[in-house]
Coordinates of N, CA and C in Angstrom, one line a residue:
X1321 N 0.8 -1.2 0.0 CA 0.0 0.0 0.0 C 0.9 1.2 0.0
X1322 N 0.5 2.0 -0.7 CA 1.2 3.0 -1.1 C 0.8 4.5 -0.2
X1323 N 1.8 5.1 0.4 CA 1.8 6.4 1.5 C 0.9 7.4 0.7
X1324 N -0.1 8.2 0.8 CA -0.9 9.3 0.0 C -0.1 10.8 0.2
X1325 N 0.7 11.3 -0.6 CA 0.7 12.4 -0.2 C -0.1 13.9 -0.1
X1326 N -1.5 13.2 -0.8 CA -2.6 14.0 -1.3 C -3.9 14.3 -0.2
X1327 N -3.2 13.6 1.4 CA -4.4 13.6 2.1 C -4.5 14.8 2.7
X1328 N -5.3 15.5 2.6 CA -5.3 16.6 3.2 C -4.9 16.9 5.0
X1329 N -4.3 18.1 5.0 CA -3.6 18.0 6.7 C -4.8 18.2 7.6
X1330 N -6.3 18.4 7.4 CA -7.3 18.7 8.0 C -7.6 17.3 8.6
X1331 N -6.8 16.0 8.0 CA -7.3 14.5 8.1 C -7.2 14.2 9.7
X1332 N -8.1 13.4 10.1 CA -8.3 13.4 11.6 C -6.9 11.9 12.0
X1333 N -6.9 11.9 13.4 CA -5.8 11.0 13.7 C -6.2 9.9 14.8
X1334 N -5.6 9.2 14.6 CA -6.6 8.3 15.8 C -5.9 8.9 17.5
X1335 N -6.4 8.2 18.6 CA -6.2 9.0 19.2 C -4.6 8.7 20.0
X1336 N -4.4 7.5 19.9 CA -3.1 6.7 19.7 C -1.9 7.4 18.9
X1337 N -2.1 7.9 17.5 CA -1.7 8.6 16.9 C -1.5 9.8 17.3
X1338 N -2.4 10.2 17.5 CA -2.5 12.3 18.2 C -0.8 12.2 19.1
X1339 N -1.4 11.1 20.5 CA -0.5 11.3 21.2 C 1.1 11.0 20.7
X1340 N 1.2 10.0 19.9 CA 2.8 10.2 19.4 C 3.3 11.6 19.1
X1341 N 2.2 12.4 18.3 CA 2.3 13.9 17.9 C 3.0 14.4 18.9
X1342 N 1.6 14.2 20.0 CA 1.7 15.2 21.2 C 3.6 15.1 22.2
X1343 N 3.6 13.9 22.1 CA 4.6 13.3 22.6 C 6.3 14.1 21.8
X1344 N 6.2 14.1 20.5 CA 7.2 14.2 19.7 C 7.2 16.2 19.7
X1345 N 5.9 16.5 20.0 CA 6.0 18.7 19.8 C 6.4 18.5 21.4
X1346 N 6.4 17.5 22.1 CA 6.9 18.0 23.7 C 8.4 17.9 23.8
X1347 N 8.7 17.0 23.1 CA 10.4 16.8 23.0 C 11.0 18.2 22.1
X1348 N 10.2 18.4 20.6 CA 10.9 19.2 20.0 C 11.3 20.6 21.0
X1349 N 10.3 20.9 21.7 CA 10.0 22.1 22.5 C 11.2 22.4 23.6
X1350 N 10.9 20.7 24.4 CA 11.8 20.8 25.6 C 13.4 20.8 25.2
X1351 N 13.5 19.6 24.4 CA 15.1 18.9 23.9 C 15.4 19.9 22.9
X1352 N 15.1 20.1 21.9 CA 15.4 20.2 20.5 C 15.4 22.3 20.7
X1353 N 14.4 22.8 21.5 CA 14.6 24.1 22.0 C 14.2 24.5 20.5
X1354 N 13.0 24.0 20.0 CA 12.6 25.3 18.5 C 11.5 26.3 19.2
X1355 N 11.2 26.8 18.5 CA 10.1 28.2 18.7 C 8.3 27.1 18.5
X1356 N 7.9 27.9 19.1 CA 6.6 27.3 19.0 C 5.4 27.4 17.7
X1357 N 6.1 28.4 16.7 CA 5.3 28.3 16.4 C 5.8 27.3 14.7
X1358 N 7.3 27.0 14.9 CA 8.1 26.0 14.5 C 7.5 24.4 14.3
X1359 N 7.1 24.2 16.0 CA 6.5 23.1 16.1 C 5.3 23.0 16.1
X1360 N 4.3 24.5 16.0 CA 2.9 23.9 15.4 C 3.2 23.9 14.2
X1361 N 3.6 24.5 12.8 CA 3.9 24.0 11.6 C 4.3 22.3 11.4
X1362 N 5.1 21.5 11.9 CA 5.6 20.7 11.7 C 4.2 19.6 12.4
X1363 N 3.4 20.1 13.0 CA 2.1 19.2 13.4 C 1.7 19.1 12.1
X1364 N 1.3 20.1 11.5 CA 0.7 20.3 10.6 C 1.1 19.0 9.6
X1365 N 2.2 19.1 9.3 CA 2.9 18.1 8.2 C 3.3 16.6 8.7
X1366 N 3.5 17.0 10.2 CA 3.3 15.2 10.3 C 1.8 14.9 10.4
X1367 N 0.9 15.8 10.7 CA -1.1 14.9 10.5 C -0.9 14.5 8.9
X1368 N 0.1 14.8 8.1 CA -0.4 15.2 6.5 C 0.1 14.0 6.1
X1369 N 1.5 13.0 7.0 CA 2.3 12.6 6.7 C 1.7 11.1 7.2
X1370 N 1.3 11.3 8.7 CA 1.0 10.2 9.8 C -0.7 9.3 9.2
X1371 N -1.5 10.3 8.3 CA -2.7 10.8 8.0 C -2.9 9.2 6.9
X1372 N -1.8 9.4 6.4 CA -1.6 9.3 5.2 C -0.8 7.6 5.1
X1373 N -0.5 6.9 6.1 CA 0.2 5.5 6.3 C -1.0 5.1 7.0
X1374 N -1.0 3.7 6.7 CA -1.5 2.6 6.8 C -1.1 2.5 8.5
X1375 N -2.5 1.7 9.3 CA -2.5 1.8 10.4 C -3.4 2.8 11.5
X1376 N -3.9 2.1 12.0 CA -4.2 2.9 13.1 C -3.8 3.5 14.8
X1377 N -3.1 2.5 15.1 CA -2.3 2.6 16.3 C -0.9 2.9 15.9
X1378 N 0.3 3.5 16.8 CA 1.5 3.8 16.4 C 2.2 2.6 16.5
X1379 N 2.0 1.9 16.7 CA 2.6 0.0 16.4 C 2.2 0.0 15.3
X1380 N 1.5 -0.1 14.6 CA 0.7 -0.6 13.1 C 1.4 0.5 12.2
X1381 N 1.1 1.7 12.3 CA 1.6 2.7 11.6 C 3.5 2.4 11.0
X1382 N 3.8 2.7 12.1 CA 5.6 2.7 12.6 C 6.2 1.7 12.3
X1383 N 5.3 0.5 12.4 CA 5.8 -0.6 12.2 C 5.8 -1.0 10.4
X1384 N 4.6 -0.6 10.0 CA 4.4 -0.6 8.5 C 5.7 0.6 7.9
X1385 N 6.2 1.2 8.3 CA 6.9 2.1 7.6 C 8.5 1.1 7.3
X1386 N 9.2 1.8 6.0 CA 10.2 1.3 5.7 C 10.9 2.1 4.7
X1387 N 12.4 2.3 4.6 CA 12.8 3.2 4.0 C 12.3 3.4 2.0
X1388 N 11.8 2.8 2.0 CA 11.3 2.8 0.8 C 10.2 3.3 0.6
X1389 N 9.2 3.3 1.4 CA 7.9 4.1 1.7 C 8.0 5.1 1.8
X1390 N 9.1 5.4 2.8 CA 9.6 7.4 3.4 C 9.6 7.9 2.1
X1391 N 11.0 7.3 1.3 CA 11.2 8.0 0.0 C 10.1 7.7 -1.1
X1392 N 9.5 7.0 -1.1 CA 7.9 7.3 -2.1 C 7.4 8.6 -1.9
X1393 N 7.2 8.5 -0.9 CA 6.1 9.6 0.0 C 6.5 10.8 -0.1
X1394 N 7.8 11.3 -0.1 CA 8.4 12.3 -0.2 C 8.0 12.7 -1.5
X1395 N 8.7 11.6 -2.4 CA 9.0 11.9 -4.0 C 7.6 12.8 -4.7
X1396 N 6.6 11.8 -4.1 CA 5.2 12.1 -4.2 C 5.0 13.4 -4.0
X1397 N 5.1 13.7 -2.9 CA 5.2 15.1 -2.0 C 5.5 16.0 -2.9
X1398 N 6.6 15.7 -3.3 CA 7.4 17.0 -4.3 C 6.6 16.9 -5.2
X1399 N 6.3 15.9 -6.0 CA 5.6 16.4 -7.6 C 4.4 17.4 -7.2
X1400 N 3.6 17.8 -5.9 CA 2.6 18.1 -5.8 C 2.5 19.6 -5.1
X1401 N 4.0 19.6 -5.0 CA 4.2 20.7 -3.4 C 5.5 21.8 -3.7
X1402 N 5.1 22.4 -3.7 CA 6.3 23.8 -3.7 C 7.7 23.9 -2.9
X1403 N 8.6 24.0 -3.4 CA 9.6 23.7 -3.1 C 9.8 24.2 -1.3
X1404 N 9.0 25.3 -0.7 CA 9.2 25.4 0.3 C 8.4 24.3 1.3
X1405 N 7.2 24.2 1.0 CA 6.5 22.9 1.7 C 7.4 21.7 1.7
X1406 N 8.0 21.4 0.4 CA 9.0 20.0 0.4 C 10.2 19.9 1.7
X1407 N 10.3 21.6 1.5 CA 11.8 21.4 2.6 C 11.4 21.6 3.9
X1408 N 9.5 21.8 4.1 CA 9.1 21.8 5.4 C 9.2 20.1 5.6
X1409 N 8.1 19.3 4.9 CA 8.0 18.1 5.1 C 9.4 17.5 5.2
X1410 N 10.6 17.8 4.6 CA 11.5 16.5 4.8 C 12.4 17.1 6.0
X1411 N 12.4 18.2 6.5 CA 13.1 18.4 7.6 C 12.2 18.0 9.0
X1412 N 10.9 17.9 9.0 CA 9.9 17.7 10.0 C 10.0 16.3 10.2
X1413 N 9.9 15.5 9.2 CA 10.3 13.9 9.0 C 11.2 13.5 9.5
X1414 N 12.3 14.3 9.0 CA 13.9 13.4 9.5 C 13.7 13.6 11.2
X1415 N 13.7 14.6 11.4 CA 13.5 14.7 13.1 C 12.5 13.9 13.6
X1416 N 11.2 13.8 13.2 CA 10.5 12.7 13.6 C 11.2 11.3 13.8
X1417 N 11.3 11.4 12.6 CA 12.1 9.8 12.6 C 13.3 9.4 13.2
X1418 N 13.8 9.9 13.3 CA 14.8 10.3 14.7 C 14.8 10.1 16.2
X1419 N 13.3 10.9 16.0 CA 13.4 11.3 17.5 C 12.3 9.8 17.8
X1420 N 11.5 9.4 16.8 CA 10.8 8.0 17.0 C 12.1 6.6 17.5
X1421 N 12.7 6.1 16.4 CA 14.3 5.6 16.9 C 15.0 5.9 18.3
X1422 N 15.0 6.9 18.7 CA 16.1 7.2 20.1 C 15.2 6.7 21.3
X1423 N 13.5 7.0 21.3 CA 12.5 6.6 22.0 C 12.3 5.2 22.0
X1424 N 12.7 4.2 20.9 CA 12.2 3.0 20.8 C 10.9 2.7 20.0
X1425 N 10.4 3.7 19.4 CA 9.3 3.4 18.5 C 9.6 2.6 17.0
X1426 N 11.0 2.8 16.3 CA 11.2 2.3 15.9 C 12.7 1.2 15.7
X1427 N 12.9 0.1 15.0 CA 13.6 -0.9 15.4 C 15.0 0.3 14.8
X1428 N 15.0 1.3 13.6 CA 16.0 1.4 13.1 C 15.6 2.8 12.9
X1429 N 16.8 3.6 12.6 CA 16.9 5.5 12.3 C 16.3 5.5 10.8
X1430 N 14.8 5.5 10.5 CA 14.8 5.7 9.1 C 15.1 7.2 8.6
X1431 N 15.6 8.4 9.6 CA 15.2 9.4 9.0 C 16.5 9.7 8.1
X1432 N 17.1 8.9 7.7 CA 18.1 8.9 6.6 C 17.7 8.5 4.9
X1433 N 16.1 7.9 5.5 CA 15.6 7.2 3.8 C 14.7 8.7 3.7
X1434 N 14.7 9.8 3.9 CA 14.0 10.3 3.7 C 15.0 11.7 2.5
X1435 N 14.8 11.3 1.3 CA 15.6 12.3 0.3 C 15.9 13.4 0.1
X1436 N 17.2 13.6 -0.4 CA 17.2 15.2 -0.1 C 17.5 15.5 -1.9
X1437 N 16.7 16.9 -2.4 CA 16.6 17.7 -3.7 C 17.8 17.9 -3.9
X1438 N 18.3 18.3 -4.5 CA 19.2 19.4 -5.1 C 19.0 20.8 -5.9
X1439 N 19.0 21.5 -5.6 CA 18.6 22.6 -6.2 C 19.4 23.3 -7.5
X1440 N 19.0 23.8 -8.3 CA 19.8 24.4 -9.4 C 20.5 25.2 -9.4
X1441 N 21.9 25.4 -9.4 CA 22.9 25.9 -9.4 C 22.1 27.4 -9.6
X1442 N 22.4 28.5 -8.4 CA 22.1 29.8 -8.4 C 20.4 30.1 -8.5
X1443 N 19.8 29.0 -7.8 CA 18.3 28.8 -7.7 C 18.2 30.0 -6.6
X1444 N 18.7 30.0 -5.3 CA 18.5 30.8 -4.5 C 19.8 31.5 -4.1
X1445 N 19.9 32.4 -3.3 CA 20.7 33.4 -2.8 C 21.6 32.8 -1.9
X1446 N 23.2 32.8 -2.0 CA 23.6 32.0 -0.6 C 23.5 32.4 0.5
X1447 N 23.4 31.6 1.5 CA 23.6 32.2 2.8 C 24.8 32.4 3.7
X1448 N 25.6 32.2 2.7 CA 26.9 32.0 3.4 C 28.3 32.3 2.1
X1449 N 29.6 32.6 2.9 CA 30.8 32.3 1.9 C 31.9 31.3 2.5
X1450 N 32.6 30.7 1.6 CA 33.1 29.6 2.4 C 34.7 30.4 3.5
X1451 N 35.3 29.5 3.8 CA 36.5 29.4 4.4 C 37.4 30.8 3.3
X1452 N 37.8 30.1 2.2 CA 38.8 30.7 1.6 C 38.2 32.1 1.2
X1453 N 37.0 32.7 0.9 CA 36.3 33.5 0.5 C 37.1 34.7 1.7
X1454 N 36.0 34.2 2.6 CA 36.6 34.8 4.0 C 37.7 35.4 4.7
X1455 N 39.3 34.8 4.3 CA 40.3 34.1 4.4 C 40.7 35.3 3.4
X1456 N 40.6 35.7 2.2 CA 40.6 36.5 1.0 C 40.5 38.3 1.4
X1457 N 39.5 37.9 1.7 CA 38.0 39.3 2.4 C 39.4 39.9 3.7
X1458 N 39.5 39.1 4.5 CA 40.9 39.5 5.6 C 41.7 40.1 5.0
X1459 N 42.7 39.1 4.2 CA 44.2 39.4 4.4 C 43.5 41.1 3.3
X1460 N 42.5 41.3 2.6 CA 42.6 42.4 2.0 C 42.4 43.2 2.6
X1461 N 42.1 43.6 3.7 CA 42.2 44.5 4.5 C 43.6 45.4 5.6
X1462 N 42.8 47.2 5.2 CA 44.3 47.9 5.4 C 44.8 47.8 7.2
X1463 N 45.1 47.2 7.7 CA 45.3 46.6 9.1 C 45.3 48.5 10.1
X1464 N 46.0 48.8 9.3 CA 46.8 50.2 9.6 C 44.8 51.4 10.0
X1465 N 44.7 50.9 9.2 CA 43.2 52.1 8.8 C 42.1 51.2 10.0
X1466 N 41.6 52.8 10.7 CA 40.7 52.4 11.6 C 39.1 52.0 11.2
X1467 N 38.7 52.1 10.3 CA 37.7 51.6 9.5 C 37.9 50.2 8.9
X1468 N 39.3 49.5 8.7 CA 39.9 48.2 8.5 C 39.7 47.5 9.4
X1469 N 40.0 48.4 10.9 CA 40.2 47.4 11.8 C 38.4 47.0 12.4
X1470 N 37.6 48.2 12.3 CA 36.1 48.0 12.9 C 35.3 46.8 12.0
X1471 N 36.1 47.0 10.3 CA 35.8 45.5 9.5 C 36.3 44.4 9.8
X1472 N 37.6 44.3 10.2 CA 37.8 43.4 10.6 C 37.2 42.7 11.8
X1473 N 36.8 43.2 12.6 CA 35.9 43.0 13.9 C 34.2 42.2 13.8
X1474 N 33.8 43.1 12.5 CA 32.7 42.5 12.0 C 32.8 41.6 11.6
X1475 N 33.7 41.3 10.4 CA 33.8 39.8 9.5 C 33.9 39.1 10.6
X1476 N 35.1 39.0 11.2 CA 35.4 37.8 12.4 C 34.1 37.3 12.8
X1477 N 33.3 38.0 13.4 CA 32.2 37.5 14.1 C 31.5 37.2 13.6
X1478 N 30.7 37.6 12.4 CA 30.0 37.1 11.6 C 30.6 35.4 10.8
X1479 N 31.5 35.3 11.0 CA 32.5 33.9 10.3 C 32.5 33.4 11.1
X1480 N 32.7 34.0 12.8 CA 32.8 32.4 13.8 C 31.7 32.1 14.2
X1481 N 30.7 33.0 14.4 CA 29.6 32.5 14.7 C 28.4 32.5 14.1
X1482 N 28.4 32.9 12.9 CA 26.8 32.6 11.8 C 25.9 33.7 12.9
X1483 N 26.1 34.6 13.5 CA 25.1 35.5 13.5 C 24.8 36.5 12.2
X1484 N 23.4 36.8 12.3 CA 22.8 37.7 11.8 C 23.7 39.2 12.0
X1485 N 23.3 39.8 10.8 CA 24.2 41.1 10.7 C 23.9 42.0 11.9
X1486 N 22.2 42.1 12.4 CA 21.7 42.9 13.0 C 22.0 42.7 14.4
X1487 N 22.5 41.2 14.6 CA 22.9 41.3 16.2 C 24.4 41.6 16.5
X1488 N 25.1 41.6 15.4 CA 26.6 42.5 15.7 C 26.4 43.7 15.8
X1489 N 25.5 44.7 15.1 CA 24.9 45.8 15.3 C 24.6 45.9 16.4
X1490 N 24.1 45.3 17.3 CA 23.3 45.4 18.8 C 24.1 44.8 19.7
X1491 N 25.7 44.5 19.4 CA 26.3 43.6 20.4 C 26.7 45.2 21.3
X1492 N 26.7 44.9 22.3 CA 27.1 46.1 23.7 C 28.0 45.9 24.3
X1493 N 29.0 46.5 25.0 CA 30.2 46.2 25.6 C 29.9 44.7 26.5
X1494 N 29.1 45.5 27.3 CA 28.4 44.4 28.2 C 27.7 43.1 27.8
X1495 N 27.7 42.8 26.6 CA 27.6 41.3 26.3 C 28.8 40.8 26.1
X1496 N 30.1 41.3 26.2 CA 31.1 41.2 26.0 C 32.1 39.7 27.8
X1497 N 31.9 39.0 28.2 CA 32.4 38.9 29.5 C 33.7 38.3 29.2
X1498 N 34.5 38.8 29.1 CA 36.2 38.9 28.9 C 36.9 38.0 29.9
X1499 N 36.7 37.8 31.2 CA 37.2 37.0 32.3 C 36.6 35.5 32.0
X1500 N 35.3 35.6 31.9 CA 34.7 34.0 31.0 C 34.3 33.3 29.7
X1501 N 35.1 34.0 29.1 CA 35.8 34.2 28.3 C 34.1 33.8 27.1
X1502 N 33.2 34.8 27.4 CA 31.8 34.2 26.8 C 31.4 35.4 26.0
X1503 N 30.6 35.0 24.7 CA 30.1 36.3 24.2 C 28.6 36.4 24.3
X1504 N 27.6 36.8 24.0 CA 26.0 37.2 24.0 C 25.8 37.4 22.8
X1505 N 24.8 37.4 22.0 CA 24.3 38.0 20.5 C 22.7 38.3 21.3
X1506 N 22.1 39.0 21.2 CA 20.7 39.6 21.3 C 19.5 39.2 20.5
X1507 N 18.6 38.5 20.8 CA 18.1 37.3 20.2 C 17.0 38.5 19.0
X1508 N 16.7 37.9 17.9 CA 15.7 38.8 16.6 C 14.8 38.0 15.9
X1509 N 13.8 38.3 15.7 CA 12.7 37.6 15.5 C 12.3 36.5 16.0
X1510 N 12.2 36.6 17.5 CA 11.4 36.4 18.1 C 12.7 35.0 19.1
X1511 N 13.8 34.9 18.0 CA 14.6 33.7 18.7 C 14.6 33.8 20.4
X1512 N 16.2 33.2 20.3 CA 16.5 32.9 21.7 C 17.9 34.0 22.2
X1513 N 18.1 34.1 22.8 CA 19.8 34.4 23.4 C 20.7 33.9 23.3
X1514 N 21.6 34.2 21.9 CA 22.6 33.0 21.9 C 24.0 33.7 22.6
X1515 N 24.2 32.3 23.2 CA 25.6 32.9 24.2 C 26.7 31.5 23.6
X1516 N 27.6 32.3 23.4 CA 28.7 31.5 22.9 C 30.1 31.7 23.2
X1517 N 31.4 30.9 23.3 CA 32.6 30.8 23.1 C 33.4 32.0 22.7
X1518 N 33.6 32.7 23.9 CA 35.1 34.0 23.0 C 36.0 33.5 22.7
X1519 N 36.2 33.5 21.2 CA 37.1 32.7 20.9 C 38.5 34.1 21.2
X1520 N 39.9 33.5 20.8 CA 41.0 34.4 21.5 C 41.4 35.4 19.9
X1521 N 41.0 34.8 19.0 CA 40.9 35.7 17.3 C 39.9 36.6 17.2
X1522 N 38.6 35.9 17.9 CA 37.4 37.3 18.2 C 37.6 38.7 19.0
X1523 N 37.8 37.7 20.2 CA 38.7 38.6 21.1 C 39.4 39.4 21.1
X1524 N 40.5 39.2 20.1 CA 41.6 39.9 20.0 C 41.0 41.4 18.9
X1525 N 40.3 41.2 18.1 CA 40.3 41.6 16.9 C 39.1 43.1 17.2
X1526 N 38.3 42.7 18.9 CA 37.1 43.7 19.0 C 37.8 43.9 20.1
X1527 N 38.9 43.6 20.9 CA 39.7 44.4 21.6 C 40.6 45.7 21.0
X1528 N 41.1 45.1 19.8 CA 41.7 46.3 19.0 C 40.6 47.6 18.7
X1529 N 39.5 46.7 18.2 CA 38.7 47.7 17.8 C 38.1 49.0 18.7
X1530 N 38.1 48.2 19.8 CA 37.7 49.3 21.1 C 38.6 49.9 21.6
X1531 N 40.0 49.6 21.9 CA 41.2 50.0 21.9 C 41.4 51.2 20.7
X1532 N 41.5 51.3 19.9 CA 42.1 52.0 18.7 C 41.1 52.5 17.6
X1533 N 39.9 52.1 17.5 CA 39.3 52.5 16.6 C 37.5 52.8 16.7
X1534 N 37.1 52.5 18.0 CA 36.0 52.6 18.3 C 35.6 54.5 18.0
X1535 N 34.9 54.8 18.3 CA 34.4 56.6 17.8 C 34.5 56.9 19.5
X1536 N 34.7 57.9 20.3 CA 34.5 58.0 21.2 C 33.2 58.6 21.1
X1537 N 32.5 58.4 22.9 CA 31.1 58.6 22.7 C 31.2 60.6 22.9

């Protein structure tokens, strides 16, 4: 029997079912630490997903699954679904399936049978540049010039830690704690507080900057 990817997410769950749901948005929440309204989306796609396998109880369901089913289901998925729904459904999945396996619901980790697209070279915007890019972007900078050095302060941080441009904008002395050797980023849409590792290259590079090139107030 073949997984439907066509059932609508409005499709009702048994009540056996529900609770694996319920069970799996209490982990993502507690463990996994996403935003809530992260894991009501991802309800949505596992009723669409769970809806849609053979079974009524989560023994019957879970047990009927097999990596060859996941990747039908997907494949299916895509012919019918826009590239952003695709990358909701297979990232909601893998983690399910995942987090089903580490609980004992399943004998084995299927969330590896569940396929990943490839997209077309320059389909979307990168989010990133690599090592050497970065690496590049440095050494071309005038070390001497105090406008070099406040760039160099930015790049660093934005390379070691994948923050958003807007929370280096918002970093304050005082997220700074130098003796524990820790940094703060100020959390933006709606995230969390990320506190992270001063590294001794970050360190060094927004020490110069406040040292030598900061504006006085």
């Amino acid at each position: 029997q073949r997984l439907k990817p066509g059932v609508p997410a409005g499709a009702e769950l048994t009540a056996g079912v529900a609770d694996l749901v319920d069970e799996y948005a209490a982990y993502a929440l507690r463990v996994r630490s996403l935003e809530e309204e992260t894991v009501k989306a991802q309800r949505l796609y596992l009723k669409r997903f769970l809806a849609s396998a053979p079974g009524s109880s989560p023994a019957e369901l879970l047990g009927a699954l097999t990596p060859g089913r996941v990747r039908r289901f997907i494949m299916a998925y895509a012919e019918s679904h826009g590239r952003g729904s695709r990358q909701w459904m297979q990232m909601t999945l893998r983690s399910f399936l995942r987090f089903c396996y580490q609980r004992g619901h399943l004998p084995c980790d299927l969330s590896g049978a569940v396929p990943a697209f490839r997209s077309r070279r320059l389909a979307s915007v990168p989010k990133g540049i690599d090592d050497g890019t970065v690496t590049r972007l440095l050494e071309s900078l005038d070390r001497e010039s105090p406008v070099a050095v406040r760039d160099l302060a930015i790049i660093e941080l934005l390379a070691t830690y994948g923050v958003r441009g807007i929370q280096v904008r918002q970093l304050r002395l005082d997220d700074i704690e130098w003796t524990e050797n820790r940094i703060r980023f100020r959390p933006v849409k709606r995230g969390k507080l990320v506190t992270q590792h001063l590294t001794l290259r970050v360190g060094n590079s927004l020490l110069a900057y406040i040292r030598d090139a900061r504006p006085s107030a």
